[in-house]
PDB file of C-alpha atoms in Angstrom:
ATOM      1  CA  MET A   1      -7.366  76.440 226.613  1.00  0.00           C
ATOM      2  CA  GLY A   2      -9.528  75.334 229.520  1.00  0.00           C
ATOM      3  CA  ASP A   3     -12.657  75.438 227.377  1.00  0.00           C
ATOM      4  CA  LEU A   4     -10.914  73.484 224.635  1.00  0.00           C
ATOM      5  CA  VAL A   5      -9.895  70.548 226.811  1.00  0.00           C
ATOM      6  CA  GLU A   6     -13.026  70.534 228.980  1.00  0.00           C
ATOM      7  CA  GLY A   7     -14.226  66.952 229.164  1.00  0.00           C
ATOM      8  CA  LEU A   8     -11.081  65.503 227.575  1.00  0.00           C
ATOM      9  CA  GLN A   9      -9.402  64.665 230.881  1.00  0.00           C
ATOM     10  CA  ALA A  10     -10.342  63.416 234.312  1.00  0.00           C
ATOM     11  CA  ALA A  11      -8.197  63.614 237.437  1.00  0.00           C
ATOM     12  CA  ALA A  12      -7.044  60.953 239.875  1.00  0.00           C
ATOM     13  CA  HIS A  13      -4.617  60.731 242.782  1.00  0.00           C
ATOM     14  CA  ALA A  14      -1.484  58.561 242.624  1.00  0.00           C
ATOM     15  CA  PRO A  15       0.048  58.020 246.102  1.00  0.00           C
ATOM     16  CA  ARG A  16       3.520  56.504 246.582  1.00  0.00           C
ATOM     17  CA  VAL A  17       5.536  55.292 249.549  1.00  0.00           C
ATOM     18  CA  LEU A  18       9.229  54.577 250.123  1.00  0.00           C
ATOM     19  CA  HIS A  19      10.412  52.520 253.051  1.00  0.00           C
ATOM     20  CA  GLY A  20      13.377  53.525 255.172  1.00  0.00           C
ATOM     21  CA  ARG A  21      16.999  52.587 254.649  1.00  0.00           C
ATOM     22  CA  ASP A  22      17.812  49.145 255.953  1.00  0.00           C
ATOM     23  CA  ARG A  23      21.242  47.528 256.141  1.00  0.00           C
ATOM     24  CA  ALA A  24      19.802  44.243 254.895  1.00  0.00           C
ATOM     25  CA  GLY A  25      17.768  45.942 252.158  1.00  0.00           C
ATOM     26  CA  PRO A  26      20.050  45.054 249.224  1.00  0.00           C
ATOM     27  CA  ASP A  27      20.146  41.403 250.372  1.00  0.00           C
ATOM     28  CA  ARG A  28      16.342  41.326 250.585  1.00  0.00           C
ATOM     29  CA  ILE A  29      16.104  42.740 247.077  1.00  0.00           C
ATOM     30  CA  ARG A  30      18.551  40.132 245.772  1.00  0.00           C
ATOM     31  CA  ALA A  31      16.514  37.392 247.455  1.00  0.00           C
ATOM     32  CA  LEU A  32      13.556  38.550 245.377  1.00  0.00           C
ATOM     33  CA  GLY A  33      15.639  38.212 242.199  1.00  0.00           C
ATOM     34  CA  TRP A  34      14.917  41.862 241.472  1.00  0.00           C
ATOM     35  CA  THR A  35      18.433  43.002 240.689  1.00  0.00           C
ATOM     36  CA  GLY A  36      18.178  44.875 237.383  1.00  0.00           C
ATOM     37  CA  GLY A  37      16.396  47.986 238.614  1.00  0.00           C
ATOM     38  CA  GLU A  38      13.330  47.092 236.553  1.00  0.00           C
ATOM     39  CA  ALA A  39      10.091  48.993 236.946  1.00  0.00           C
ATOM     40  CA  ILE A  40       7.199  46.572 237.449  1.00  0.00           C
ATOM     41  CA  ARG A  41       3.415  46.766 237.593  1.00  0.00           C
ATOM     42  CA  ASP A  42       0.562  44.386 238.192  1.00  0.00           C
ATOM     43  CA  LEU A  43      -2.465  43.749 235.979  1.00  0.00           C
ATOM     44  CA  ARG A  44      -5.063  45.552 238.050  1.00  0.00           C
ATOM     45  CA  SER A  45      -7.059  48.337 236.439  1.00  0.00           C
ATOM     46  CA  SER A  46      -6.109  50.415 239.494  1.00  0.00           C
ATOM     47  CA  ILE A  47      -2.490  49.455 239.099  1.00  0.00           C
ATOM     48  CA  HIS A  48       0.341  48.996 241.548  1.00  0.00           C
ATOM     49  CA  TYR A  49       3.709  50.066 240.164  1.00  0.00           C
ATOM     50  CA  ALA A  50       7.097  49.730 241.810  1.00  0.00           C
ATOM     51  CA  ARG A  51      10.813  49.941 241.355  1.00  0.00           C
ATOM     52  CA  THR A  52      13.911  49.520 243.457  1.00  0.00           C
ATOM     53  CA  THR A  53      16.424  52.185 244.446  1.00  0.00           C
ATOM     54  CA  PRO A  54      20.221  51.806 244.302  1.00  0.00           C
ATOM     55  CA  ASP A  55      20.396  51.602 248.109  1.00  0.00           C
ATOM     56  CA  GLY A  56      18.084  48.595 248.280  1.00  0.00           C
ATOM     57  CA  ARG A  57      14.678  50.129 248.908  1.00  0.00           C
ATOM     58  CA  ILE A  58      11.329  49.731 247.171  1.00  0.00           C
ATOM     59  CA  ALA A  59       9.154  52.617 246.018  1.00  0.00           C
ATOM     60  CA  LEU A  60       5.544  51.537 245.473  1.00  0.00           C
ATOM     61  CA  GLY A  61       2.634  53.489 244.031  1.00  0.00           C
ATOM     62  CA  LEU A  62      -1.056  52.863 243.451  1.00  0.00           C
ATOM     63  CA  GLY A  63      -3.096  54.452 240.691  1.00  0.00           C
ATOM     64  CA  GLY A  64      -6.737  55.392 240.470  1.00  0.00           C
ATOM     65  CA  LEU A  65      -7.461  56.746 243.936  1.00  0.00           C
ATOM     66  CA  GLN A  66      -9.771  59.735 244.075  1.00  0.00           C
ATOM     67  CA  PRO A  67     -10.244  61.749 247.282  1.00  0.00           C
ATOM     68  CA  ASN A  68     -13.123  63.884 245.951  1.00  0.00           C
ATOM     69  CA  LEU A  69     -15.166  64.578 242.815  1.00  0.00           C
ATOM     70  CA  ALA A  70     -12.035  66.017 241.160  1.00  0.00           C
ATOM     71  CA  ARG A  71     -13.735  69.207 240.078  1.00  0.00           C
ATOM     72  CA  ARG A  72     -10.688  70.995 241.420  1.00  0.00           C
ATOM     73  CA  ILE A  73      -7.257  69.863 242.561  1.00  0.00           C
ATOM     74  CA  ASP A  74      -6.480  70.551 246.226  1.00  0.00           C
ATOM     75  CA  HIS A  75      -3.837  69.530 248.784  1.00  0.00           C
ATOM     76  CA  ARG A  76      -5.247  66.014 249.053  1.00  0.00           C
ATOM     77  CA  TYR A  77      -3.850  65.214 245.626  1.00  0.00           C
ATOM     78  CA  ASP A  78      -0.351  65.819 246.997  1.00  0.00           C
ATOM     79  CA  TYR A  79      -0.795  63.844 250.205  1.00  0.00           C
ATOM     80  CA  GLU A  80      -3.689  61.992 251.783  1.00  0.00           C
ATOM     81  CA  ALA A  81      -2.842  60.024 254.923  1.00  0.00           C
ATOM     82  CA  ARG A  82      -5.410  57.243 254.468  1.00  0.00           C
ATOM     83  CA  TYR A  83      -4.190  56.529 250.961  1.00  0.00           C
ATOM     84  CA  ALA A  84      -0.554  56.563 252.094  1.00  0.00           C
ATOM     85  CA  ARG A  85      -1.449  53.973 254.752  1.00  0.00           C
ATOM     86  CA  ARG A  86      -3.217  51.911 252.107  1.00  0.00           C
ATOM     87  CA  VAL A  87      -0.143  51.836 249.865  1.00  0.00           C
ATOM     88  CA  ALA A  88       2.137  51.084 252.840  1.00  0.00           C
ATOM     89  CA  ASP A  89      -0.065  48.093 253.725  1.00  0.00           C
ATOM     90  CA  ASP A  90       0.050  46.920 250.121  1.00  0.00           C
ATOM     91  CA  LEU A  91       3.842  47.127 250.088  1.00  0.00           C
ATOM     92  CA  VAL A  92       4.051  44.758 253.072  1.00  0.00           C
ATOM     93  CA  ARG A  93       1.437  42.444 251.570  1.00  0.00           C
ATOM     94  CA  MET A  94       3.312  42.243 248.267  1.00  0.00           C
ATOM     95  CA  PHE A  95       6.819  42.164 249.781  1.00  0.00           C
ATOM     96  CA  PRO A  96       6.451  40.552 253.236  1.00  0.00           C
ATOM     97  CA  SER A  97      10.226  40.360 253.779  1.00  0.00           C
ATOM     98  CA  PHE A  98      10.119  44.144 254.307  1.00  0.00           C
ATOM     99  CA  GLU A  99       7.467  43.959 257.026  1.00  0.00           C
ATOM    100  CA  ASP A 100       9.824  45.119 259.787  1.00  0.00           C
ATOM    101  CA  VAL A 101      11.165  48.105 257.820  1.00  0.00           C
ATOM    102  CA  PRO A 102       9.287  51.354 258.546  1.00  0.00           C
ATOM    103  CA  ILE A 103       8.030  53.672 255.828  1.00  0.00           C
ATOM    104  CA  GLU A 104      10.293  56.698 255.513  1.00  0.00           C
ATOM    105  CA  CYS A 105       8.182  58.961 253.311  1.00  0.00           C
ATOM    106  CA  ALA A 106       4.939  59.117 251.393  1.00  0.00           C
ATOM    107  CA  TRP A 107       3.842  61.498 248.685  1.00  0.00           C
ATOM    108  CA  GLY A 108       1.473  61.746 245.779  1.00  0.00           C
ATOM    109  CA  GLY A 109       0.280  63.901 242.958  1.00  0.00           C
ATOM    110  CA  PRO A 110      -2.563  64.367 240.503  1.00  0.00           C
ATOM    111  CA  ILE A 111      -2.574  62.562 237.184  1.00  0.00           C
ATOM    112  CA  ASN A 112      -4.794  63.309 234.233  1.00  0.00           C
ATOM    113  CA  VAL A 113      -6.656  60.493 232.536  1.00  0.00           C
ATOM    114  CA  SER A 114      -7.733  60.577 228.912  1.00  0.00           C
ATOM    115  CA  GLY A 115     -10.542  58.540 227.421  1.00  0.00           C
ATOM    116  CA  PHE A 116      -8.196  56.286 225.436  1.00  0.00           C
ATOM    117  CA  THR A 117      -5.437  56.335 228.139  1.00  0.00           C
ATOM    118  CA  MET A 118      -3.165  57.782 225.464  1.00  0.00           C
ATOM    119  CA  PRO A 119      -1.785  61.300 225.041  1.00  0.00           C
ATOM    120  CA  PHE A 120      -3.363  63.557 222.451  1.00  0.00           C
ATOM    121  CA  PHE A 121      -1.909  66.521 220.591  1.00  0.00           C
ATOM    122  CA  GLY A 122      -3.376  69.447 218.722  1.00  0.00           C
ATOM    123  CA  ALA A 123      -3.304  73.163 218.036  1.00  0.00           C
ATOM    124  CA  ILE A 124      -5.564  76.056 218.947  1.00  0.00           C
ATOM    125  CA  GLY A 125      -6.223  79.518 217.613  1.00  0.00           C
ATOM    126  CA  ARG A 126      -4.434  80.139 214.351  1.00  0.00           C
ATOM    127  CA  GLY A 127      -2.469  76.950 214.725  1.00  0.00           C
ATOM    128  CA  ASN A 128       0.485  78.589 216.430  1.00  0.00           C
ATOM    129  CA  VAL A 129      -0.248  77.290 219.942  1.00  0.00           C
ATOM    130  CA  HIS A 130       0.253  73.548 220.305  1.00  0.00           C
ATOM    131  CA  TYR A 131      -0.502  71.223 223.183  1.00  0.00           C
ATOM    132  CA  GLY A 132       0.055  67.684 224.360  1.00  0.00           C
ATOM    133  CA  LEU A 133      -2.181  66.362 227.138  1.00  0.00           C
ATOM    134  CA  GLY A 134      -3.664  63.219 228.617  1.00  0.00           C
ATOM    135  CA  PHE A 135      -0.515  61.320 229.566  1.00  0.00           C
ATOM    136  CA  THR A 136      -2.481  59.279 232.133  1.00  0.00           C
ATOM    137  CA  GLY A 137       0.356  58.922 234.606  1.00  0.00           C
ATOM    138  CA  ASN A 138       2.990  58.061 232.005  1.00  0.00           C
ATOM    139  CA  GLY A 139       4.513  61.457 231.340  1.00  0.00           C
ATOM    140  CA  VAL A 140       8.192  60.634 231.766  1.00  0.00           C
ATOM    141  CA  GLY A 141       8.450  57.859 229.180  1.00  0.00           C
ATOM    142  CA  PRO A 142       6.531  59.462 226.293  1.00  0.00           C
ATOM    143  CA  SER A 143       7.846  63.001 226.896  1.00  0.00           C
ATOM    144  CA  HIS A 144      10.801  62.543 224.527  1.00  0.00           C
ATOM    145  CA  LEU A 145       8.452  61.528 221.726  1.00  0.00           C
ATOM    146  CA  ALA A 146       6.004  64.260 222.726  1.00  0.00           C
ATOM    147  CA  GLY A 147       8.723  66.864 222.319  1.00  0.00           C
ATOM    148  CA  LYS A 148       9.437  65.656 218.801  1.00  0.00           C
ATOM    149  CA  ILE A 149       5.718  65.719 217.960  1.00  0.00           C
ATOM    150  CA  LEU A 150       5.260  69.254 219.242  1.00  0.00           C
ATOM    151  CA  ALA A 151       8.400  70.439 217.436  1.00  0.00           C
ATOM    152  CA  ALA A 152       7.144  68.946 214.174  1.00  0.00           C
ATOM    153  CA  MET A 153       3.735  70.559 214.669  1.00  0.00           C
ATOM    154  CA  ALA A 154       5.310  73.944 215.407  1.00  0.00           C
ATOM    155  CA  LEU A 155       7.289  73.680 212.158  1.00  0.00           C
ATOM    156  CA  HIS A 156       4.154  72.539 210.265  1.00  0.00           C
ATOM    157  CA  ALA A 157       6.123  69.497 209.149  1.00  0.00           C
ATOM    158  CA  GLU A 158       4.229  66.808 207.303  1.00  0.00           C
ATOM    159  CA  ASP A 159       6.293  63.929 208.601  1.00  0.00           C
ATOM    160  CA  GLY A 160       5.905  60.732 210.577  1.00  0.00           C
ATOM    161  CA  PHE A 161       5.495  62.575 213.856  1.00  0.00           C
ATOM    162  CA  THR A 162       2.515  64.665 212.773  1.00  0.00           C
ATOM    163  CA  ARG A 163       0.860  61.614 211.200  1.00  0.00           C
ATOM    164  CA  LEU A 164       0.897  59.547 214.380  1.00  0.00           C
ATOM    165  CA  ALA A 165      -2.496  58.459 215.691  1.00  0.00           C
ATOM    166  CA  VAL A 166      -2.015  60.481 218.885  1.00  0.00           C
ATOM    167  CA  VAL A 167      -2.051  63.570 216.648  1.00  0.00           C
ATOM    168  CA  THR A 168      -4.625  62.622 214.031  1.00  0.00           C
ATOM    169  CA  ARG A 169      -7.043  60.659 216.223  1.00  0.00           C
ATOM    170  CA  ARG A 170      -9.789  62.712 217.782  1.00  0.00           C
ATOM    171  CA  PRO A 171      -9.712  62.308 221.575  1.00  0.00           C
ATOM    172  CA  LYS A 172     -12.823  60.932 223.213  1.00  0.00           C
ATOM    173  CA  ARG A 173     -14.626  63.320 225.530  1.00  0.00           C
ATOM    174  CA  PHE A 174     -16.017  62.335 228.875  1.00  0.00           C
ATOM    175  CA  PRO A 175     -19.709  62.991 229.539  1.00  0.00           C
ATOM    176  CA  PRO A 176     -20.590  66.582 230.477  1.00  0.00           C
ATOM    177  CA  GLU A 177     -21.290  67.809 233.973  1.00  0.00           C
ATOM    178  CA  PRO A 178     -23.189  67.236 236.166  1.00  0.00           C
ATOM    179  CA  PHE A 179     -22.722  63.591 235.172  1.00  0.00           C
ATOM    180  CA  ARG A 180     -18.943  63.442 234.667  1.00  0.00           C
ATOM    181  CA  SER A 181     -17.619  64.034 238.193  1.00  0.00           C
ATOM    182  CA  PRO A 182     -19.996  61.861 240.259  1.00  0.00           C
ATOM    183  CA  GLY A 183     -20.006  59.230 237.517  1.00  0.00           C
ATOM    184  CA  ALA A 184     -16.204  59.027 237.503  1.00  0.00           C
ATOM    185  CA  PHE A 185     -16.152  58.877 241.302  1.00  0.00           C
ATOM    186  CA  LEU A 186     -18.658  56.004 241.384  1.00  0.00           C
ATOM    187  CA  VAL A 187     -16.971  54.018 238.610  1.00  0.00           C
ATOM    188  CA  ASN A 188     -13.528  54.565 240.083  1.00  0.00           C
ATOM    189  CA  ALA A 189     -14.679  53.216 243.439  1.00  0.00           C
ATOM    190  CA  ALA A 190     -16.205  50.151 241.755  1.00  0.00           C
ATOM    191  CA  ILE A 191     -12.992  49.454 239.837  1.00  0.00           C
ATOM    192  CA  ARG A 192     -10.920  49.580 243.026  1.00  0.00           C
ATOM    193  CA  ARG A 193     -13.444  47.415 244.883  1.00  0.00           C
ATOM    194  CA  LYS A 194     -13.348  44.814 242.107  1.00  0.00           C
ATOM    195  CA  ASP A 195      -9.537  44.787 242.068  1.00  0.00           C
ATOM    196  CA  ASP A 196      -9.278  44.587 245.855  1.00  0.00           C
ATOM    197  CA  ARG A 197     -11.753  41.737 246.176  1.00  0.00           C
ATOM    198  CA  GLU A 198     -10.017  39.778 243.429  1.00  0.00           C
ATOM    199  CA  ASP A 199      -6.651  40.353 245.144  1.00  0.00           C
ATOM    200  CA  ALA A 200      -8.144  38.949 248.349  1.00  0.00           C
ATOM    201  CA  GLY A 201      -9.615  35.931 246.525  1.00  0.00           C
ATOM    202  CA  ARG A 202     -13.147  37.086 247.259  1.00  0.00           C
ATOM    203  CA  ARG A 203     -16.164  37.068 244.988  1.00  0.00           C
ATOM    204  CA  VAL A 204     -16.962  40.236 243.064  1.00  0.00           C
ATOM    205  CA  GLY A 205     -20.638  41.121 243.138  1.00  0.00           C
ATOM    206  CA  ALA A 206     -22.565  41.537 239.909  1.00  0.00           C
ATOM    207  CA  LEU A 207     -23.359  45.204 240.621  1.00  0.00           C
ATOM    208  CA  THR A 208     -19.720  46.088 241.320  1.00  0.00           C
ATOM    209  CA  ARG A 209     -18.602  44.285 238.177  1.00  0.00           C
ATOM    210  CA  ALA A 210     -21.258  45.982 236.060  1.00  0.00           C
ATOM    211  CA  ILE A 211     -20.384  49.495 237.295  1.00  0.00           C
ATOM    212  CA  ALA A 212     -16.651  48.874 236.858  1.00  0.00           C
ATOM    213  CA  ARG A 213     -17.229  47.928 233.226  1.00  0.00           C
ATOM    214  CA  ILE A 214     -19.276  51.011 232.315  1.00  0.00           C
ATOM    215  CA  PRO A 215     -16.331  52.885 230.718  1.00  0.00           C
ATOM    216  CA  ARG A 216     -15.608  50.026 228.327  1.00  0.00           C
ATOM    217  CA  ARG A 217     -19.247  49.811 227.338  1.00  0.00           C
ATOM    218  CA  LEU A 218     -19.178  53.529 226.518  1.00  0.00           C
ATOM    219  CA  GLY A 219     -16.125  53.138 224.299  1.00  0.00           C
ATOM    220  CA  TYR A 220     -13.395  54.285 226.706  1.00  0.00           C
ATOM    221  CA  ASN A 221     -10.127  52.409 227.128  1.00  0.00           C
ATOM    222  CA  LEU A 222     -10.534  52.447 230.898  1.00  0.00           C
ATOM    223  CA  GLY A 223     -11.355  49.879 233.531  1.00  0.00           C
ATOM    224  CA  PRO A 224     -11.724  46.100 233.273  1.00  0.00           C
ATOM    225  CA  ARG A 225     -12.963  44.345 230.170  1.00  0.00           C
TER     226      ARG A 225
END
């Protein structure tokens, strides 16, 4: 299985923070007009994503961080202090009314990234082992559909599920090593730098912009256009 999916996925770290309980938290949330429990995200390539909790707190995450070359997953993909501090600072910047509320916990986890940022499905061997991979940080939402796809594939059903593009479309491979890992690390850093400078209202240099756009130029659905 490892040989089959080699080059089909890259890894990144997705840290999250949750601030502590605060008696005024629900009132602060209502003041934001954020009362429906909606999950929100911004339009960065290295996205922020957030949602509220029933007790009036905000959980905020940041995608696209990468503590190493991602040739193997270690403890830093579960928790990395500098990235937790970064997300905590972003929470205060985005929601300044929570500035005086301390962060209660921080955590993270690895996500896999596919070339088209879409899951892909297939079978190996004699066709009796099926897989679904490449959820790119969105595993919870598509998992219901993924289960139906895998069930249809296991039954060899020729129906709408097995004819979906995520089944029939050939996933795009990333470049081979030794180029893939350092290349992904460099491009990922450029994407974050571009996003951060734009958030701060600062000019993005031509070199940073050019490196950040490399994935798109190579046909991947990743990074800024």
